[in-house]
Amino acid sequence: MKYFNPNKFIVSLCIVIILLVKMSYAQNLSNLKVPIKYDYKDNMLSLSIANPFQTPIRIVVTSIDSTLNFRFNNFGFILLASKQDTIITAGEIENRPLLMFKVLFGDPSRAVLLNPMALPYPRNRSYKVLQGNFGKFSHHSISSKYALDFNLNIKDTVCAADDGYVIGIVKHHNTGGNKLKYYDNANYITLYHPTANLFSQYVHLMQNGSLVELGEYVKKGQAIGLAGATGFTSAPHLHFNVYKANTTGWESTPTTFDDGYSSMQIRKGEILSTKK
């Protein structure tokens, strides 16, 4: 007879909670530095923000000063178009409070154009789906529910799903494994697709496996990286996800592919083939 072990249950529950918290966000975009400066002169605040990227961004401003915090919260967020800069001033600031900033990518007020995408690997190739939509292991949060894991091997070619700009690259990691401590060690590439108003992400790439540069414009089907096994993974594979912007950041969204596949219908164990 097996006996209930409360200590083991608590540890397992904590691991699940940590995993859910981590999986509730897309891969970290900390390599994207948005130049933000502010200073005070007399009772006037001057806030300068530059958007160096080929994607709209939203800046959420908060402060420990309740009055100033109310002003910015009432304002919502600061929306900047691609490559746009702005200067914002505010008067009657008695103190010089610290400001904090959160950067969100994309403009949720713009419509999404759901044209078919390319599968994220070269033509005339077939790969097995290791985990599909709403996968029990990790595809069950708002940021991962429509993600697909393909069994690409190390050094297999990863291709852009659509035309767009490279807005995020991490390529220096060389470790991975089936433990949460490796979660932030994944190499990946993030693209923004301006026509569709969508983002796509390609995760677990090998060290120095990026074939593109930050800010580069890529074409649909173009080789952009090499698959690997970095980050939180038990085996080499490609984690592919498509996002749309929402009010709190972005969320995983379904898509269709040129070869007749619909991401909402793809399940674990299927083999998806690209045509010549």
Coordinates of C-alpha atoms in Angstrom, one line a residue:
M1 CA 0.0 0.0 0.0
K2 CA 1.3 3.5 -0.9
Y3 CA 1.0 6.2 1.8
F4 CA 0.4 9.9 1.2
N5 CA 3.6 11.9 1.7
P6 CA 2.6 15.5 2.5
N7 CA 6.1 16.8 2.2
K8 CA 6.6 15.3 -1.2
F9 CA 3.2 16.7 -2.2
I10 CA 4.1 20.2 -1.1
V11 CA 7.4 20.2 -3.0
S12 CA 5.6 19.0 -6.1
L13 CA 3.0 21.7 -5.8
C14 CA 5.6 24.4 -5.4
I15 CA 7.4 23.2 -8.5
V16 CA 4.1 23.2 -10.5
I17 CA 3.3 26.8 -9.3
I18 CA 6.8 28.0 -10.2
L19 CA 6.5 26.4 -13.6
L20 CA 3.1 28.0 -14.2
V21 CA 4.4 31.4 -13.2
K22 CA 7.3 31.1 -15.6
M23 CA 5.2 29.8 -18.4
S24 CA 2.7 32.6 -18.0
Y25 CA 5.1 34.9 -19.7
A26 CA 6.8 34.7 -23.1
Q27 CA 10.6 34.3 -23.2
N28 CA 12.4 37.2 -21.6
L29 CA 13.1 40.1 -23.9
S30 CA 15.7 41.7 -21.6
N31 CA 18.2 42.1 -24.4
L32 CA 15.9 44.7 -25.9
K33 CA 17.0 48.0 -24.3
V34 CA 14.6 50.9 -24.7
P35 CA 16.4 54.2 -24.0
I36 CA 14.4 56.0 -21.3
K37 CA 15.6 59.1 -19.5
Y38 CA 13.9 61.5 -17.1
D39 CA 15.0 64.5 -15.0
Y40 CA 13.4 67.2 -12.9
K41 CA 13.9 70.9 -13.2
D42 CA 12.2 73.0 -10.6
N43 CA 8.7 71.4 -10.4
M44 CA 8.8 70.1 -13.9
L45 CA 9.3 66.5 -15.0
S46 CA 10.8 65.8 -18.5
L47 CA 10.5 62.2 -19.7
S48 CA 12.3 61.1 -22.9
I49 CA 11.7 57.7 -24.6
A50 CA 13.2 56.4 -27.8
N51 CA 11.9 53.3 -29.6
P52 CA 14.9 51.8 -31.6
F53 CA 12.9 48.8 -32.8
Q54 CA 10.8 47.9 -35.8
T55 CA 7.8 47.2 -33.7
P56 CA 5.3 49.3 -31.7
I57 CA 6.0 49.4 -28.0
R58 CA 4.0 50.5 -24.9
I59 CA 5.7 52.0 -21.9
V60 CA 3.9 51.7 -18.5
V61 CA 5.1 54.2 -16.0
T62 CA 4.7 53.9 -12.3
S63 CA 6.0 55.9 -9.3
I64 CA 6.2 55.6 -5.5
D65 CA 4.7 59.1 -5.5
S66 CA 0.9 58.6 -5.4
T67 CA 0.0 61.8 -7.2
L68 CA 2.4 61.2 -10.1
N69 CA 1.5 57.5 -10.2
F70 CA -2.2 58.5 -10.5
R71 CA -1.4 60.7 -13.4
F72 CA 0.4 58.0 -15.4
N73 CA -2.1 55.3 -14.5
N74 CA -4.9 57.5 -15.6
F75 CA -2.9 58.0 -18.8
G76 CA -2.7 54.3 -19.3
F77 CA 0.4 53.6 -21.3
I78 CA 2.7 55.5 -23.7
L79 CA 2.4 54.0 -27.2
L80 CA 5.3 54.5 -29.6
A81 CA 5.2 53.4 -33.2
S82 CA 8.2 51.7 -34.8
K83 CA 11.3 53.9 -34.5
Q84 CA 9.3 56.7 -32.9
D85 CA 10.7 58.9 -30.1
T86 CA 8.8 61.2 -27.7
I87 CA 9.3 63.7 -24.9
I88 CA 6.6 64.1 -22.2
T89 CA 6.5 66.8 -19.6
A90 CA 4.5 67.1 -16.4
G91 CA 4.4 70.1 -14.1
E92 CA 3.6 70.8 -10.5
I93 CA 5.9 68.0 -9.2
E94 CA 6.7 68.9 -5.6
N95 CA 9.2 66.0 -5.0
R96 CA 11.5 64.2 -7.3
P97 CA 10.1 60.6 -7.1
L98 CA 11.7 57.6 -8.6
L99 CA 10.0 56.4 -11.8
M100 CA 9.8 52.7 -12.9
F101 CA 9.1 51.5 -16.4
K102 CA 7.7 48.4 -18.0
V103 CA 8.0 47.8 -21.7
L104 CA 5.3 45.9 -23.6
F105 CA 5.6 45.0 -27.2
G106 CA 3.0 45.4 -29.9
D107 CA -0.2 47.5 -30.3
P108 CA -3.4 45.6 -29.3
S109 CA -5.6 48.3 -30.9
R110 CA -4.4 47.2 -34.3
A111 CA -6.2 44.4 -36.0
V112 CA -4.5 41.0 -36.5
L113 CA -4.3 39.7 -40.1
L114 CA -4.3 35.9 -39.9
N115 CA -2.7 34.9 -43.2
P116 CA -1.2 31.4 -43.4
M117 CA 2.4 31.1 -42.2
A118 CA 5.2 28.8 -43.2
L119 CA 6.1 25.9 -41.0
P120 CA 9.4 26.9 -39.2
Y121 CA 11.7 24.7 -41.1
P122 CA 12.9 24.2 -44.7
R123 CA 10.8 23.0 -47.6
N124 CA 10.6 19.3 -48.3
R125 CA 11.1 18.4 -44.6
S126 CA 9.0 16.4 -42.1
Y127 CA 9.1 16.7 -38.3
K128 CA 7.1 15.1 -35.5
V129 CA 5.1 17.2 -33.0
L130 CA 6.4 16.4 -29.5
Q131 CA 3.9 18.7 -27.8
G132 CA 0.9 20.4 -29.4
N133 CA -1.8 22.9 -28.4
F134 CA -2.8 22.8 -24.8
G135 CA 0.0 20.3 -24.1
K136 CA -0.1 19.0 -20.5
F137 CA 3.7 19.6 -19.9
S138 CA 4.0 23.3 -20.6
H139 CA 1.5 24.5 -23.2
H140 CA -1.3 25.4 -20.9
S141 CA -0.8 29.1 -20.1
I142 CA -2.0 32.2 -21.9
S143 CA 1.4 32.7 -23.4
S144 CA 1.9 29.1 -24.6
K145 CA -1.4 27.4 -25.2
Y146 CA -1.0 27.4 -29.0
A147 CA 2.7 26.7 -29.1
L148 CA 4.1 23.7 -31.0
D149 CA 7.2 21.6 -30.2
F150 CA 8.9 20.0 -33.2
N151 CA 11.6 17.3 -32.9
L152 CA 14.3 19.1 -34.7
N153 CA 17.8 17.8 -33.9
I154 CA 20.8 19.9 -33.0
K155 CA 22.0 22.0 -35.9
D156 CA 18.8 21.5 -37.9
T157 CA 17.7 24.6 -39.8
V158 CA 15.0 26.9 -38.3
C159 CA 13.2 29.2 -40.8
A160 CA 11.1 32.4 -40.4
A161 CA 7.3 31.7 -40.4
D162 CA 6.6 35.0 -42.2
D163 CA 8.2 38.3 -43.4
G164 CA 9.3 40.5 -40.5
Y165 CA 11.9 42.1 -38.3
V166 CA 14.2 40.5 -35.8
I167 CA 13.4 42.2 -32.5
G168 CA 15.0 39.7 -30.1
I169 CA 18.0 37.4 -30.0
V170 CA 19.6 35.4 -27.2
K171 CA 22.4 33.2 -28.4
H172 CA 25.1 32.9 -25.7
H173 CA 23.7 30.1 -23.5
N174 CA 25.2 26.6 -23.7
T175 CA 23.3 24.6 -21.1
G176 CA 19.9 23.0 -20.8
G177 CA 18.1 20.3 -19.0
N178 CA 14.8 19.0 -17.5
K179 CA 15.1 21.2 -14.4
L180 CA 13.6 24.6 -13.8
K181 CA 17.0 26.2 -13.1
Y182 CA 17.6 26.0 -16.9
Y183 CA 14.4 27.9 -17.8
D184 CA 16.2 31.2 -18.4
N185 CA 19.0 29.6 -20.3
A186 CA 17.2 29.2 -23.6
N187 CA 18.6 30.7 -26.8
Y188 CA 15.9 32.1 -29.0
I189 CA 14.9 34.5 -31.8
T190 CA 11.8 36.7 -31.8
L191 CA 10.3 38.2 -35.0
Y192 CA 7.7 40.9 -35.4
H193 CA 5.5 40.6 -38.5
P194 CA 4.1 44.1 -39.2
T195 CA 1.6 43.1 -41.9
A196 CA 0.0 40.5 -39.7
N197 CA 0.6 42.5 -36.5
L198 CA 1.9 39.3 -34.9
F199 CA 5.1 38.0 -33.3
S200 CA 6.8 34.6 -33.6
Q201 CA 9.4 33.0 -31.4
Y202 CA 11.9 30.2 -32.0
V203 CA 13.3 28.7 -28.7
H204 CA 16.0 26.3 -27.5
L205 CA 18.4 27.2 -30.3
M206 CA 22.0 26.0 -30.0
Q207 CA 24.7 28.3 -28.7
N208 CA 25.6 30.9 -31.3
G209 CA 22.9 29.4 -33.5
S210 CA 21.4 32.6 -34.7
L211 CA 21.9 33.3 -38.4
V212 CA 20.4 36.8 -38.3
E213 CA 21.1 40.1 -36.5
L214 CA 18.9 42.3 -34.3
G215 CA 16.9 44.7 -36.5
E216 CA 17.4 42.6 -39.7
Y217 CA 14.4 42.2 -42.1
V218 CA 13.8 38.5 -43.0
K219 CA 11.6 36.9 -45.6
K220 CA 9.2 34.1 -45.1
G221 CA 11.0 30.7 -45.2
Q222 CA 14.4 32.3 -44.7
A223 CA 16.9 30.3 -42.6
I224 CA 17.3 32.3 -39.3
G225 CA 18.8 29.8 -36.8
L226 CA 20.0 26.4 -35.8
A227 CA 18.0 24.2 -33.4
G228 CA 19.5 23.0 -30.1
A229 CA 18.7 21.9 -26.6
T230 CA 19.3 25.0 -24.5
G231 CA 17.0 26.1 -21.6
F232 CA 14.3 24.0 -19.9
T233 CA 14.1 20.9 -22.1
S234 CA 14.8 17.2 -21.8
A235 CA 15.8 16.8 -25.5
P236 CA 16.7 18.8 -28.6
H237 CA 13.6 20.4 -30.2
L238 CA 12.2 23.6 -31.5
H239 CA 9.6 25.4 -29.5
F240 CA 7.6 27.6 -31.9
N241 CA 5.0 30.1 -30.8
V242 CA 2.9 32.9 -32.3
Y243 CA 1.8 35.9 -30.2
K244 CA -0.5 38.8 -30.5
A245 CA -0.4 41.9 -28.3
N246 CA -2.9 42.2 -25.4
T247 CA -3.5 44.8 -22.7
T248 CA -1.0 43.2 -20.3
G249 CA 1.7 42.2 -22.8
W250 CA 1.1 39.4 -25.4
E251 CA -0.6 36.1 -25.6
S252 CA -0.3 32.9 -27.7
T253 CA -2.6 32.8 -30.7
P254 CA -3.6 30.1 -33.2
T255 CA -2.5 30.3 -36.8
T256 CA -2.7 28.3 -40.1
F257 CA 0.2 27.2 -42.3
D258 CA 0.7 27.1 -46.0
D259 CA 0.8 23.4 -46.2
G260 CA -2.8 23.1 -45.1
Y261 CA -2.3 22.7 -41.3
S262 CA -4.2 24.5 -38.6
S263 CA -2.4 25.0 -35.3
M264 CA -5.6 24.5 -33.4
Q265 CA -6.0 21.0 -34.9
I266 CA -2.4 19.8 -34.5
R267 CA -1.8 17.3 -31.8
K268 CA 1.1 15.4 -30.2
G269 CA 2.5 12.7 -32.4
E270 CA 1.5 14.2 -35.8
I271 CA 4.2 14.5 -38.5
L272 CA 4.0 17.8 -40.4
S273 CA 5.5 17.9 -43.8
T274 CA 6.5 21.0 -45.9
K275 CA 6.0 20.7 -49.6
K276 CA 8.7 21.3 -52.2

